[in-house]
Amino acid sequence: SRVRMYALWAIQMARPEPASVLPGLVASLHDAHPNVRENAALAIGNFGAGASSVLAQLAPSLRDEEPHVRMAAARALSNMGVHADGAFPLLSLLLKDNNPDVRMTAAWSLAMIRPGAEDTFAALLACLRDSDSYVRLSAAMALGTLRLPQEKVLQALLPSLDDPDPYVRLSSAMAIEMLSPDPQRLLDTLVPLM
């Protein structure tokens, strides 16, 4: 397994043409060793939209028994952006995963795959109420990247400015800043909340 892992790392560093290595990477998604499966998913993700042809073969990795493999598959889909839209339903299920790192990665990935969709907004809004602060932090940052009406996203983020975790509050403030091309309007909204 160590040799296969090193080969996968070398592929990630070399950045060859996707067509020449994607079949081997897809085969590695079924390896007995979780580290090999994880690195195969990450290597596929490094091709971004160029790997969208193997979406159907990558998506089952979202159900892998190992959390790191599920996270790697979610990251790979995130790198494919809107070209990974077909995996949205399966990726959404990861928001209920027992592992908070998996939920955190899934939240960000959803925003990269469907940045202007109402179902993404609803899923991230639910993540703002997650018991894990890193999931809430990821959801806040992801909300700031959405291509939805600014006021709607702003109203969703405002309650997070009172989150018990200071990093969630900071991430929410940063996401709000990303939303607003007009700093004065942003100040007019935020100052009364202080």
Coordinates of C-alpha atoms in Angstrom, one line a residue:
S1 CA 0.0 0.0 0.0
R2 CA 2.9 2.4 0.7
V3 CA 4.2 2.1 -2.9
R4 CA 0.7 2.8 -4.2
M5 CA 0.4 5.8 -2.0
Y6 CA 3.7 7.2 -3.2
A7 CA 2.6 6.7 -6.7
L8 CA -0.6 8.7 -6.1
W9 CA 1.4 11.5 -4.5
A10 CA 3.7 11.6 -7.5
I11 CA 0.7 11.8 -9.8
Q12 CA -0.6 14.7 -7.8
M13 CA 2.7 16.5 -8.1
A14 CA 3.3 15.7 -11.8
R15 CA -0.2 16.9 -12.9
P16 CA -0.3 14.7 -16.1
E17 CA -3.2 14.8 -18.6
P18 CA -6.3 13.5 -16.8
A19 CA -7.1 10.9 -19.5
S20 CA -3.8 9.2 -19.0
V21 CA -4.2 8.6 -15.2
L22 CA -7.9 8.8 -14.4
P23 CA -8.6 5.0 -15.0
G24 CA -5.9 4.1 -12.6
L25 CA -7.1 6.6 -10.0
V26 CA -10.6 5.3 -10.3
A27 CA -9.3 1.7 -9.7
S28 CA -7.5 3.0 -6.6
L29 CA -10.8 4.2 -5.1
H30 CA -11.5 0.5 -4.5
D31 CA -8.1 -0.4 -2.9
A32 CA -8.2 -2.3 0.4
H33 CA -6.2 0.4 2.2
P34 CA -8.0 3.6 3.2
N35 CA -5.0 5.8 2.7
V36 CA -4.8 4.7 -0.9
R37 CA -8.5 5.4 -1.4
E38 CA -8.1 8.8 0.2
N39 CA -5.2 9.8 -1.9
A40 CA -6.9 8.5 -5.1
A41 CA -9.9 10.8 -4.4
L42 CA -7.6 13.7 -3.7
A43 CA -5.6 13.1 -6.9
I44 CA -8.9 13.0 -8.9
G45 CA -9.9 16.2 -7.3
N46 CA -6.7 17.9 -8.4
F47 CA -7.9 17.7 -11.9
G48 CA -10.9 19.8 -11.1
A49 CA -13.5 20.0 -13.9
G50 CA -11.1 17.8 -15.9
A51 CA -12.1 14.9 -13.8
S52 CA -15.9 15.3 -14.1
S53 CA -16.0 12.3 -16.4
V54 CA -15.4 10.0 -13.4
L55 CA -18.0 11.6 -11.2
A56 CA -20.1 8.5 -11.2
Q57 CA -17.1 6.4 -10.1
L58 CA -16.0 8.9 -7.4
A59 CA -19.5 9.5 -5.8
P60 CA -19.6 6.1 -4.0
S61 CA -16.5 7.2 -2.1
L62 CA -18.8 9.5 -0.2
R63 CA -20.2 6.4 1.5
D64 CA -16.8 4.9 2.3
E65 CA -16.4 3.4 5.8
E66 CA -13.4 5.7 6.5
P67 CA -14.1 9.4 7.3
H68 CA -10.9 10.6 5.7
V69 CA -12.0 8.9 2.4
R70 CA -15.4 10.5 2.6
M71 CA -13.7 13.9 3.2
A72 CA -11.3 13.4 0.3
A73 CA -14.2 12.6 -2.0
A74 CA -16.1 15.7 -0.9
R75 CA -13.0 17.8 -1.5
A76 CA -12.6 16.3 -4.9
L77 CA -16.2 17.1 -5.8
S78 CA -15.6 20.7 -4.5
N79 CA -12.7 21.0 -6.9
M80 CA -14.9 20.0 -9.8
G81 CA -17.3 22.8 -8.9
V82 CA -20.6 23.0 -10.8
H83 CA -19.4 20.0 -12.9
A84 CA -20.1 17.8 -9.8
D85 CA -23.7 18.8 -9.6
G86 CA -24.9 15.2 -10.0
A87 CA -23.3 14.2 -6.7
F88 CA -25.3 16.9 -4.8
P89 CA -27.9 14.6 -3.3
L90 CA -25.3 12.1 -2.0
L91 CA -23.0 14.9 -0.8
S92 CA -26.0 16.4 1.1
L93 CA -26.3 13.2 3.1
L94 CA -22.8 13.8 4.6
L95 CA -24.3 16.8 6.5
K96 CA -25.7 14.1 8.8
D97 CA -22.5 12.2 9.1
N98 CA -21.3 11.2 12.6
N99 CA -17.9 12.8 12.0
P100 CA -17.9 16.6 12.3
D101 CA -14.9 16.9 10.0
V102 CA -16.9 15.1 7.3
R103 CA -19.9 17.5 7.9
M104 CA -17.6 20.5 7.7
T105 CA -16.0 19.4 4.4
A106 CA -19.5 18.6 3.0
A107 CA -20.8 22.0 3.9
W108 CA -18.1 23.8 2.0
S109 CA -18.3 21.4 -1.0
L110 CA -22.0 22.0 -1.4
A111 CA -21.4 25.7 -1.8
M112 CA -18.8 25.0 -4.5
I113 CA -21.0 22.7 -6.4
R114 CA -24.3 24.7 -6.3
P115 CA -23.4 28.2 -5.4
G116 CA -26.6 29.8 -6.5
A117 CA -29.1 27.2 -5.4
E118 CA -31.8 27.4 -2.8
D119 CA -31.2 23.8 -1.6
T120 CA -27.5 24.8 -0.9
F121 CA -28.7 27.8 1.1
A122 CA -31.1 25.7 3.1
A123 CA -28.5 23.0 3.8
L124 CA -25.9 25.6 4.9
L125 CA -28.5 27.4 7.1
A126 CA -29.1 24.1 8.9
C127 CA -25.3 23.7 9.4
L128 CA -25.2 27.0 11.2
R129 CA -27.1 25.2 14.0
D130 CA -24.7 22.2 14.1
S131 CA -23.4 21.2 17.5
D132 CA -19.8 21.4 16.2
S133 CA -18.3 24.8 15.9
Y134 CA -16.1 23.9 12.9
V135 CA -19.1 22.9 11.0
R136 CA -20.8 26.2 11.8
L137 CA -17.6 28.0 10.9
S138 CA -17.5 26.2 7.5
A139 CA -21.1 26.9 6.8
A140 CA -20.7 30.6 7.6
M141 CA -17.8 30.9 5.2
A142 CA -19.6 28.9 2.6
L143 CA -22.7 31.1 2.8
G144 CA -20.4 34.1 2.0
T145 CA -19.5 32.5 -1.3
L146 CA -23.1 31.9 -2.5
R147 CA -24.5 33.7 -5.5
L148 CA -27.8 34.5 -4.0
P149 CA -29.4 37.8 -3.1
Q150 CA -27.1 39.5 -0.7
E151 CA -29.8 40.5 1.8
K152 CA -31.1 37.0 2.1
V153 CA -27.6 35.6 2.9
L154 CA -26.8 38.5 5.2
Q155 CA -30.0 37.9 7.3
A156 CA -29.0 34.2 7.6
L157 CA -25.5 35.1 8.8
L158 CA -26.4 37.8 11.3
P159 CA -27.4 35.5 14.1
S160 CA -24.0 33.8 13.8
L161 CA -22.4 37.0 15.0
D162 CA -23.7 36.0 18.4
D163 CA -22.3 32.4 18.2
P164 CA -20.7 31.2 21.5
D165 CA -17.5 30.4 19.5
P166 CA -15.3 33.4 18.6
Y167 CA -14.1 31.7 15.4
V168 CA -17.6 31.2 14.2
R169 CA -18.3 34.9 14.9
L170 CA -15.2 35.9 13.0
S171 CA -16.0 33.6 10.1
S172 CA -19.5 35.0 10.0
A173 CA -18.2 38.6 9.9
M174 CA -15.7 37.7 7.2
A175 CA -18.5 36.0 5.2
I176 CA -20.7 39.1 5.6
E177 CA -17.7 41.2 4.4
M178 CA -17.4 39.0 1.3
L179 CA -21.1 39.6 0.5
S180 CA -21.0 43.4 0.5
P181 CA -19.4 45.4 -2.3
D182 CA -20.7 48.5 -0.5
P183 CA -18.8 48.9 2.9
Q184 CA -21.0 51.7 4.0
R185 CA -24.2 49.5 3.6
L186 CA -22.5 46.8 5.5
L187 CA -21.6 49.2 8.3
D188 CA -25.1 50.5 8.4
T189 CA -26.4 46.9 8.9
L190 CA -23.8 45.8 11.4
V191 CA -23.3 48.9 13.7
P192 CA -26.8 48.7 15.2
L193 CA -26.1 45.2 16.2
M194 CA -23.1 46.1 18.4

